[in-house]
Short mmCIF file of C-alpha atoms in Angstrom, two decimals:
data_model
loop_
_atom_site.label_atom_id
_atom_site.label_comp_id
_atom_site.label_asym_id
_atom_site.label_seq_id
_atom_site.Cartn_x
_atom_site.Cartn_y
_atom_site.Cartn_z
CA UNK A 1 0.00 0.00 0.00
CA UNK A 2 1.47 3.64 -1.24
CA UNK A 3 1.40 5.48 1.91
CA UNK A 4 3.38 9.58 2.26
CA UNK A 5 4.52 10.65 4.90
CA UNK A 6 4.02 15.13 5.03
CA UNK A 7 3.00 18.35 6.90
CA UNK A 8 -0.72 17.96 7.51
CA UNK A 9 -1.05 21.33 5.59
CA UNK A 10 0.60 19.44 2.38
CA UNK A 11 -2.24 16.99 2.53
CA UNK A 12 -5.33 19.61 3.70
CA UNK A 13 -5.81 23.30 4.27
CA UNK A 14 -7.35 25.19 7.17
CA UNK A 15 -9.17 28.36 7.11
CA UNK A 16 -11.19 29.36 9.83
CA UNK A 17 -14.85 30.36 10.21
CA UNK A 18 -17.30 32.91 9.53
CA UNK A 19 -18.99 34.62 12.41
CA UNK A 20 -22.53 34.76 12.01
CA UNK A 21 -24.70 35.99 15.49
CA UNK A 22 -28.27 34.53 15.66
CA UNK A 23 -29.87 37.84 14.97
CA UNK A 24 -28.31 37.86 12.00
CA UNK A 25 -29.45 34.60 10.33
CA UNK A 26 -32.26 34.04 8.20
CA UNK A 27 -34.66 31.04 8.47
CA UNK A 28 -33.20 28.47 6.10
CA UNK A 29 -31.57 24.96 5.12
CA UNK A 30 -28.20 25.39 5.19
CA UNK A 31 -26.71 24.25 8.10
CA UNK A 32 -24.15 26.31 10.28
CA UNK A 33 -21.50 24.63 11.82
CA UNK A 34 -19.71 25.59 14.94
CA UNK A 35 -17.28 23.47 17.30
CA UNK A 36 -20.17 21.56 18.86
CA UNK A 37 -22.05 20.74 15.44
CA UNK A 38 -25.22 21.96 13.97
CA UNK A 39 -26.21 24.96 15.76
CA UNK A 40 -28.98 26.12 13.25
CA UNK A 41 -30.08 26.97 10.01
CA UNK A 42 -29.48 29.72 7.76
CA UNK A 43 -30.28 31.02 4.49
CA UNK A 44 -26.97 31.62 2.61
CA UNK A 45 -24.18 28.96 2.28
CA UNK A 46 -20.44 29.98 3.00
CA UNK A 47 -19.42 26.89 1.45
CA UNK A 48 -20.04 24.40 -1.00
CA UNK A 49 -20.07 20.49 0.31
CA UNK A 50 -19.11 18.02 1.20
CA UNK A 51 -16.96 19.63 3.73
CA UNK A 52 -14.72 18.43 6.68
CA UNK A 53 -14.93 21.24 10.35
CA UNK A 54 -13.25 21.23 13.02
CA UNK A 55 -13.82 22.84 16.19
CA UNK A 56 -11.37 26.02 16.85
CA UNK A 57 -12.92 27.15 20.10
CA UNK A 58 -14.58 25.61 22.80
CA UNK A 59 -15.41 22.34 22.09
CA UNK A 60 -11.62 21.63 20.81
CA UNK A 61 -10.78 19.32 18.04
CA UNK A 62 -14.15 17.81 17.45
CA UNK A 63 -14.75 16.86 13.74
CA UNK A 64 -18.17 17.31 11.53
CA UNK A 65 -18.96 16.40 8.05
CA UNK A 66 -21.08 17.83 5.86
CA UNK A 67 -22.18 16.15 3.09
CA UNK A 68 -24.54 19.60 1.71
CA UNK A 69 -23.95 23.75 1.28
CA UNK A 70 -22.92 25.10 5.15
CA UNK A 71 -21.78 27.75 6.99
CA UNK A 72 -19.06 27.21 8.96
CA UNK A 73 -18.89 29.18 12.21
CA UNK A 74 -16.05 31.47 13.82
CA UNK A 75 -15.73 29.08 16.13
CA UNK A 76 -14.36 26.34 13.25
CA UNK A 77 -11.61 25.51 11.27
CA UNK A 78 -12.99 24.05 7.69
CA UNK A 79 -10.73 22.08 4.92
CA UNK A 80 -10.69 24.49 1.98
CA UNK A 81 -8.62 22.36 -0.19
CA UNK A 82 -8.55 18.82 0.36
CA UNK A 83 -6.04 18.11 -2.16
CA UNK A 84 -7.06 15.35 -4.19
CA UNK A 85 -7.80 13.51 -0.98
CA UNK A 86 -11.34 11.86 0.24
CA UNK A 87 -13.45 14.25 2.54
CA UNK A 88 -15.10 10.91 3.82
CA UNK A 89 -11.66 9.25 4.59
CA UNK A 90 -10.36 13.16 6.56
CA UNK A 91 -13.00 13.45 8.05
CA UNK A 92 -12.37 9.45 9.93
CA UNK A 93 -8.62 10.51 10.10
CA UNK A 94 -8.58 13.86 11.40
CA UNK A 95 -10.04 12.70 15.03
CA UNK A 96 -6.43 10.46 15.29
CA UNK A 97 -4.48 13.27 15.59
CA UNK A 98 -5.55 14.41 18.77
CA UNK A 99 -6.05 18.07 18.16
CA UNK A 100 -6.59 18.84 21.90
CA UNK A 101 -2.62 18.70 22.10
CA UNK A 102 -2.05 22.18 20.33
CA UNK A 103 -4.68 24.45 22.57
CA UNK A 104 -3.08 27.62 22.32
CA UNK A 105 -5.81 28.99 24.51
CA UNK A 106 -4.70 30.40 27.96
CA UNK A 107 -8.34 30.45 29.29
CA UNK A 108 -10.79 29.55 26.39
CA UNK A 109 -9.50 26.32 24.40
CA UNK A 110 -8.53 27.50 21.22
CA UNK A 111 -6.44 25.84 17.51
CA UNK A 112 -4.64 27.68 15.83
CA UNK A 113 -4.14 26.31 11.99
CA UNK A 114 -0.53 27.44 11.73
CA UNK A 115 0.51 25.21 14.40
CA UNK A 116 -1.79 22.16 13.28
CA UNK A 117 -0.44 22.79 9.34
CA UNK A 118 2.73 21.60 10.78
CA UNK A 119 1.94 18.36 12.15
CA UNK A 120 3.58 15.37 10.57
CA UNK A 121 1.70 12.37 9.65
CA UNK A 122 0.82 9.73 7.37
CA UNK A 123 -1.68 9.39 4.65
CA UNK A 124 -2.46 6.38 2.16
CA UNK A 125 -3.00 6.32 -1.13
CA UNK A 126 -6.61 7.83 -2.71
CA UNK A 127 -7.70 4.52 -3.88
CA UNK A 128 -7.04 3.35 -0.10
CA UNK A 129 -8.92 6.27 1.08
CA UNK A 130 -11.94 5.33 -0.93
CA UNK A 131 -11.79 2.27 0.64
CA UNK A 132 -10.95 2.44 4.05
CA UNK A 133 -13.95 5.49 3.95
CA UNK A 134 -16.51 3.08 2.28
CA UNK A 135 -16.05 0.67 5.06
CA UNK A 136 -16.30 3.28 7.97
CA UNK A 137 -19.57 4.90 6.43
CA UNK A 138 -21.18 1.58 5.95
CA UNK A 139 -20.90 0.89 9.44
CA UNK A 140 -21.91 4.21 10.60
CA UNK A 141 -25.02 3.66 7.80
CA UNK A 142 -25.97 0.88 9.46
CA UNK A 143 -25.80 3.16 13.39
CA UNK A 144 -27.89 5.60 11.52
CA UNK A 145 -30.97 3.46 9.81
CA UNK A 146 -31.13 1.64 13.56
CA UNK A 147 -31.00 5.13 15.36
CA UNK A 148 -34.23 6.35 12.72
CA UNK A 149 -35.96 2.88 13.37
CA UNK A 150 -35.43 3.61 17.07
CA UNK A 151 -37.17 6.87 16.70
CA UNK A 152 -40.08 5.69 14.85
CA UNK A 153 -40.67 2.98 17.57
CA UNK A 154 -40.11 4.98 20.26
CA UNK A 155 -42.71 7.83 18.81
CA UNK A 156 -45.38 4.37 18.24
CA UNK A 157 -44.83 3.59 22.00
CA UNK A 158 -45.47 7.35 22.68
CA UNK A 159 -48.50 7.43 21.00
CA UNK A 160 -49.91 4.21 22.45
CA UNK A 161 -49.25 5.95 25.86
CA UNK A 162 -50.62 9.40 24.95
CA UNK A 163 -54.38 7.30 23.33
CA UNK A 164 -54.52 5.15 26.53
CA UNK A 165 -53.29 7.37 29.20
CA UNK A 166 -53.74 10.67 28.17
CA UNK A 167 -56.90 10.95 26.35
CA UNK A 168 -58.40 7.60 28.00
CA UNK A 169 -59.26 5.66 24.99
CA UNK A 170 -57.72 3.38 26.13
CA UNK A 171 -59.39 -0.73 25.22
CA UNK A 172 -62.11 -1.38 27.24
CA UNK A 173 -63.94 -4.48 27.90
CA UNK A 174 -65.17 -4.60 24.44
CA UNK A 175 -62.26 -3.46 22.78
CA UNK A 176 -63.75 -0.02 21.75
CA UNK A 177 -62.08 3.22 22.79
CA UNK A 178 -63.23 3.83 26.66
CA UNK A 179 -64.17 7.81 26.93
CA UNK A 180 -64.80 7.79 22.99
CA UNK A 181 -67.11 5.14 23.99
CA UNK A 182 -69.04 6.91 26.85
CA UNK A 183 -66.85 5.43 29.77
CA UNK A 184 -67.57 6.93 32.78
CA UNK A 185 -65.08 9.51 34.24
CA UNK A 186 -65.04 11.29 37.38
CA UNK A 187 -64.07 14.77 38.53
CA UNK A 188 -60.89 14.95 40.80
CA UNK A 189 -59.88 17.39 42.84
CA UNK A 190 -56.71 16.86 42.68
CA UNK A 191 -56.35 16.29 38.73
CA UNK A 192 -54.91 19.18 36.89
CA UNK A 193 -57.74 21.40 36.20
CA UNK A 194 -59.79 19.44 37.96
CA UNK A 195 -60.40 17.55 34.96
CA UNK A 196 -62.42 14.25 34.55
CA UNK A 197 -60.78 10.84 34.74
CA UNK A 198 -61.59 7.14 34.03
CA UNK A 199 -63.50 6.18 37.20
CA UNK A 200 -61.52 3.63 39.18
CA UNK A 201 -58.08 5.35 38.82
CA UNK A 202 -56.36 7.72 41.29
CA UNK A 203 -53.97 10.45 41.79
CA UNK A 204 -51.34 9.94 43.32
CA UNK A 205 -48.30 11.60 44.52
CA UNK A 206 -44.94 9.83 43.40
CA UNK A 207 -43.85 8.97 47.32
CA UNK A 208 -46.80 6.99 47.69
CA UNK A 209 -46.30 4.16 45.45
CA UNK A 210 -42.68 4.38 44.61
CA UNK A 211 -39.37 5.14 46.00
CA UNK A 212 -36.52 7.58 45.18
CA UNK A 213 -32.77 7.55 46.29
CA UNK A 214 -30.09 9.97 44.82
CA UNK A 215 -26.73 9.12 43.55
CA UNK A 216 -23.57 10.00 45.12
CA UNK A 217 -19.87 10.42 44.89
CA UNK A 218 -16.75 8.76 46.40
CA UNK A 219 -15.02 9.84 49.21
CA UNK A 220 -11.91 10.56 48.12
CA UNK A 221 -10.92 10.94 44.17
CA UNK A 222 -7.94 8.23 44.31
CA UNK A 223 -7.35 6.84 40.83
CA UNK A 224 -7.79 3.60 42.04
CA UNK A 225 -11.14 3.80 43.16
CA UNK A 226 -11.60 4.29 39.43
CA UNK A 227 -8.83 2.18 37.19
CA UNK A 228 -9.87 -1.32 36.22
CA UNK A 229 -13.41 -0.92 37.78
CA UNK A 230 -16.08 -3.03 36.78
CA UNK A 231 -19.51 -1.06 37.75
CA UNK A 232 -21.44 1.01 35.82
CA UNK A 233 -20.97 4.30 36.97
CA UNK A 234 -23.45 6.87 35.35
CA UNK A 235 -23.03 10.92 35.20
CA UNK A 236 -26.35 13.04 33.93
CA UNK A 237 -25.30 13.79 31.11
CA UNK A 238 -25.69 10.10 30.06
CA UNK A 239 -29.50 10.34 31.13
CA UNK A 240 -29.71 11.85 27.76
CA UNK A 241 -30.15 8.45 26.35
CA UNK A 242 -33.97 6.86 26.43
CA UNK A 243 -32.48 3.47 27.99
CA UNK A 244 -29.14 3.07 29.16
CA UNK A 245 -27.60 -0.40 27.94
CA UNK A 246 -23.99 0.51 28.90
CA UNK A 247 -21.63 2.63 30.76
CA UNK A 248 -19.22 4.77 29.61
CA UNK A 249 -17.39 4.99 32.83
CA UNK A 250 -16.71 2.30 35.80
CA UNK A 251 -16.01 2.28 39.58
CA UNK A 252 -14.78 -0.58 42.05
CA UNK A 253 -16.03 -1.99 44.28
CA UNK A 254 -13.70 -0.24 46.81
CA UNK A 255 -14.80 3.23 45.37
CA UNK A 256 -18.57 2.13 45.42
CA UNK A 257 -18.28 1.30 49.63
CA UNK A 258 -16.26 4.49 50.17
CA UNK A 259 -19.02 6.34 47.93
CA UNK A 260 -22.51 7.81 49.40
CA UNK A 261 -24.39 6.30 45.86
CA UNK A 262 -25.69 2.71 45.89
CA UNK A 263 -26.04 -0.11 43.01
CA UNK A 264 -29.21 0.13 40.93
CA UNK A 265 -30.94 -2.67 39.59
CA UNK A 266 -31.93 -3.00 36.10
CA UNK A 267 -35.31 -1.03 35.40
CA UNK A 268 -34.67 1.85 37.77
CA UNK A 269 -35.94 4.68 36.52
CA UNK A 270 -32.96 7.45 36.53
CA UNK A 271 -33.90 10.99 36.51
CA UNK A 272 -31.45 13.87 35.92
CA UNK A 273 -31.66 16.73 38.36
CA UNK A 274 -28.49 19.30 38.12
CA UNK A 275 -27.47 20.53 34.64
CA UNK A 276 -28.26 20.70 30.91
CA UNK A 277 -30.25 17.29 30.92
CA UNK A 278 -32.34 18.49 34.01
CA UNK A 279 -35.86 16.85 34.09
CA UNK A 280 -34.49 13.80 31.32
CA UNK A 281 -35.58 10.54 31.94
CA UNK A 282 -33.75 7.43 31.42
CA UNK A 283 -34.81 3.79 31.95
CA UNK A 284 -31.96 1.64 33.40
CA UNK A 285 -31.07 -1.65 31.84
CA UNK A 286 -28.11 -2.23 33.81
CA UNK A 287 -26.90 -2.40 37.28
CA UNK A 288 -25.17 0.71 37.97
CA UNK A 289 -24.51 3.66 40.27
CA UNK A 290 -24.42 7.32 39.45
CA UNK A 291 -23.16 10.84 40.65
CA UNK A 292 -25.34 12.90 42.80
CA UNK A 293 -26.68 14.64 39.54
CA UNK A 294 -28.94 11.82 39.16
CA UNK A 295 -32.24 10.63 41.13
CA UNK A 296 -33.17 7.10 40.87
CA UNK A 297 -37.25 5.89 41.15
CA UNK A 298 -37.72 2.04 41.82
CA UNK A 299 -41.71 1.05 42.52
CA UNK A 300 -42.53 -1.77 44.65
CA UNK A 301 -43.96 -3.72 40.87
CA UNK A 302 -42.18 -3.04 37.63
CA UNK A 303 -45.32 -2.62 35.66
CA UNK A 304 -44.96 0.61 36.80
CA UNK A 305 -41.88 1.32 34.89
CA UNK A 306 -43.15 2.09 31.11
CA UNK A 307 -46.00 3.94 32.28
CA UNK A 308 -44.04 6.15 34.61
CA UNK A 309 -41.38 6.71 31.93
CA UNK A 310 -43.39 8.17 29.42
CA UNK A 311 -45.43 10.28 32.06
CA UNK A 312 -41.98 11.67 33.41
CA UNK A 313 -41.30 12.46 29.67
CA UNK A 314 -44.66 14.66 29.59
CA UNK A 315 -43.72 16.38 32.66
CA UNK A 316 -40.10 17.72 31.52
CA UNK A 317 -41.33 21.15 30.88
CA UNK A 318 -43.14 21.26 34.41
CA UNK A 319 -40.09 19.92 36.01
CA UNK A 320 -37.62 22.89 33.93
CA UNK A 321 -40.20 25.56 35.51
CA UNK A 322 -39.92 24.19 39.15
CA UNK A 323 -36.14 23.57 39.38
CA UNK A 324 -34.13 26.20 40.94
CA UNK A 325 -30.73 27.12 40.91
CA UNK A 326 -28.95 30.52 39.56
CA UNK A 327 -25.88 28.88 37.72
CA UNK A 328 -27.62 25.66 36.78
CA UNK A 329 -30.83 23.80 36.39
CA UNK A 330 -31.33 22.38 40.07
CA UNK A 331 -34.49 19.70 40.36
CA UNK A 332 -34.57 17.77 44.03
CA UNK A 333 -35.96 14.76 45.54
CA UNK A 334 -38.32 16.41 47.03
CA UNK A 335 -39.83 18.26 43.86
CA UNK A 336 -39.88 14.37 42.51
CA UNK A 337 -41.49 12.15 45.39
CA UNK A 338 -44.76 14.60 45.21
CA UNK A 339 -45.03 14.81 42.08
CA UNK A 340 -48.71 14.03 40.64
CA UNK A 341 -49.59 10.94 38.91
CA UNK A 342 -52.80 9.81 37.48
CA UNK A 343 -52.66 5.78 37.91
CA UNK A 344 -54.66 3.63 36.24
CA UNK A 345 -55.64 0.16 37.32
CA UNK A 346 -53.17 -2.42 37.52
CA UNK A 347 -54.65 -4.58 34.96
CA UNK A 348 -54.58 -1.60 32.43
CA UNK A 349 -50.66 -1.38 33.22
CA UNK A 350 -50.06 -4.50 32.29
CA UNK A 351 -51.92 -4.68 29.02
CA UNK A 352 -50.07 -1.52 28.18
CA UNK A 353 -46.89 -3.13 29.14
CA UNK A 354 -47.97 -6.45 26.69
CA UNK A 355 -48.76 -3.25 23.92
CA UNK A 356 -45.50 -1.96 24.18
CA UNK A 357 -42.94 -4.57 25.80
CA UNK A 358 -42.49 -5.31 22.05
CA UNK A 359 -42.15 -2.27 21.03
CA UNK A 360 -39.19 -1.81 23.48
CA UNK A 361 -37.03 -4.78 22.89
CA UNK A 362 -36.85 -4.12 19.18
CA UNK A 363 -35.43 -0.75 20.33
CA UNK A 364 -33.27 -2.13 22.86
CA UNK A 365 -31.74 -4.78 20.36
CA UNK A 366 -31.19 -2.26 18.02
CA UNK A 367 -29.17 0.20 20.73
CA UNK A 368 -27.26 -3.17 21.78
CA UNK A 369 -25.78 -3.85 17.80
CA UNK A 370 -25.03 -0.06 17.44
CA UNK A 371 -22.75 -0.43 20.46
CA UNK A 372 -21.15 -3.47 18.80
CA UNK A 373 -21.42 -1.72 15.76
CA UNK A 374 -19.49 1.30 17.57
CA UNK A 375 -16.96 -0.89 18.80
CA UNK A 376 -16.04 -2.29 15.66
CA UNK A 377 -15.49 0.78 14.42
CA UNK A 378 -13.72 1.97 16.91
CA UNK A 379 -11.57 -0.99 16.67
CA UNK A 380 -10.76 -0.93 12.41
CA UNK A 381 -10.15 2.74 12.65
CA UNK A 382 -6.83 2.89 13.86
CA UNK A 383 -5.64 0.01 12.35
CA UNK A 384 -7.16 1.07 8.47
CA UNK A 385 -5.38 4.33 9.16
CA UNK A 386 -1.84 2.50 9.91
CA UNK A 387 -2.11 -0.40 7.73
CA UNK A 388 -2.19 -3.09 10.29
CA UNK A 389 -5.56 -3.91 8.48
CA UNK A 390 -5.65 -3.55 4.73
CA UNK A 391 -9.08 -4.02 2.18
CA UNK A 392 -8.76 -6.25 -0.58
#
């Protein structure tokens, strides 16, 4: 395999972004770009894909691609001339190089392209590009269809939810739609509104038919209450995923007893209280423990969990308005054990559970490859780029 070994700014060339405030922009298609990714949309295109960005300030050294017309922000560096080589294949290389080494910020991360033009490395041949990039994107094709399936399924469980639970037509004895059907409902005080619901259900606060414990953190930060640990350990920001089927980060056994958190069990209900993903919900699938950040919900019956899920869902923008907090979201475990619930009967929960149990598993299977899917990746990448691994 023909492989050259040159300046990074023989092979590619830098140019930084184009500033563009959000007053400024004009409601349109074209993508702009900053550090982080897509930020918005704009009218006007500074640049004509595909294109390969990096992030210049902030988030440092992440890479996008752009595949249509963008804008790519001040806060970017974008490939203006690629060279001759594959945007696809630069924009699977580029993350190697570990850009994070040449912040010449002193308090704001910040690249400078002079510096990163000078960086040695080593490139293959086009034709190997084409290849090695045609492998990578069919993987992350694959990630992609399974991530819009997931979406689709999820939004079918939603709506399965929001015809049962929220306008009551749910099945009743005769299979029609109950309150369509002139089921009898009942004013509650206590419902929002004092709306009418399906006679035999309740309202409930949270406290009274489930439990809540909050996360924690060790004792002491010693590395080895961290290196080579083998349980879960979730932060908030991970609560950002729908169902959690793996960790990202791990804890021993000796950091979990010198910790305040506890294990989870599988099907605890994780809620995210401090930060960005305040009020997210997240539906355990492992055993685990998280940071303080987190409040986990565990009912005496799991066919509690699906239903409570999606109602915790419904509730984000009511849980945003009562969390307090001048730097940060704040949301406590108080705000969450009385929280307001409209329960059904049992026997409804578990025919909803039997509707969507399905449902779920699909989208859990399909989370499960794209992590092996990840991992494989992950694992070719390095060794495509070096030529440990080479495609016939």
């Amino acid at each position: 395999m023909t492989r050259q070994t040159k300046r990074l700014g023989d092979f590619l060339n830098f140019q930084r972004g184009f500033d563009l405030l959000s007053k400024d922009r004009t409601e349109g298609n074209i993508p702009v770009i900053s550090s982080s990714g897509i930020t918005g949309f704009h009218n006007e295109y500074k640049v004509k894909g595909a294109g390969v960005i990096i992030g210049r300030k902030g988030t440092l050294g992440t890479v996008h691609y752009c595949d249509s017309d963008y804008w790519p922000h001040d806060t970017t560096l974008w490939v203006t001339d690629f060279k001759g080589n594959d945007p696809k294949f630069v924009y699977y290389f580029l993350p190697l190089l570990d850009f994070k080494k040449y912040d010449v910020g002193s308090s704001n991360p910040t690249l400078n392209r002079n510096y990163i033009h000078e960086i040695i490395t080593t490139l293959p041949s086009v034709i190997e590009q084409k290849k090695i990039a045609a492998v990578l994107s069919a993987l992350d094709a694959k990630i992609e269809l399974n991530n819009r399936i997931n979406a689709e399924l999820e939004s079918l469980a939603k709506t399965i939810y929001d015809y049962w639970f929220v306008q009551f037509d749910f099945p009743n004895a005769d299979g029609k739609p109950y309150k369509s059907s002139g089921g009898a409902m009942v004013c509650v005080e206590e419902a929002k509104g004092d709306r009418a619901i399906p006679a035999g259900w309740e309202i409930k606060k949270l406290r009274e038919f489930a439990n809540t414990a909050s996360g924690g953190t060790p004792l002491s930060t010693k590395s080895e209450y961290y290196e080579k640990g083998d349980i879960a350990w979730i932060n908030s920001g991970e609560v950002n995923n729908r169902y959690i089927t793996e960790a990202n980060n791990f804890i021993t056994q000796a950091g979990l007893d010198n910790s305040s958190t506890k294990l989870f069990e599988p099907n605890t209900l994780l809620v995210a209280m401090y930060g960005a993903t305040a009020g997210k919900v997240s539906l355990l699938q492992i055993h685990a423990c998280t940071n303080q950040a987190i409040c986990g919900i565990t009912t005496n019956s799991g066919i509690y969990n699906n239903y409570l899920k999606f109602a915790l869902d419904d509730l984000y923008k009511h849980l945003i308005n009562l969390s307090t907090g001048s730097a940060r979201d704040n949301l406590s475990q108080d705000i969450i054990k009385n929280l307001k619930f409209t329960l059904p009967e049992e026997n409804l929960l578990i025919r909803f559970n039997e509707a969507v149990n399905p449902i779920i598993s699909k989208i859990l299977i399909n989370q499960r490859e794209n992590q092996q899917l990840t991992q494989l990746r992950d694992w070719l990448l390095p060794m495509l780029m070096n030529g440990q691994v080479s495609i016939k």
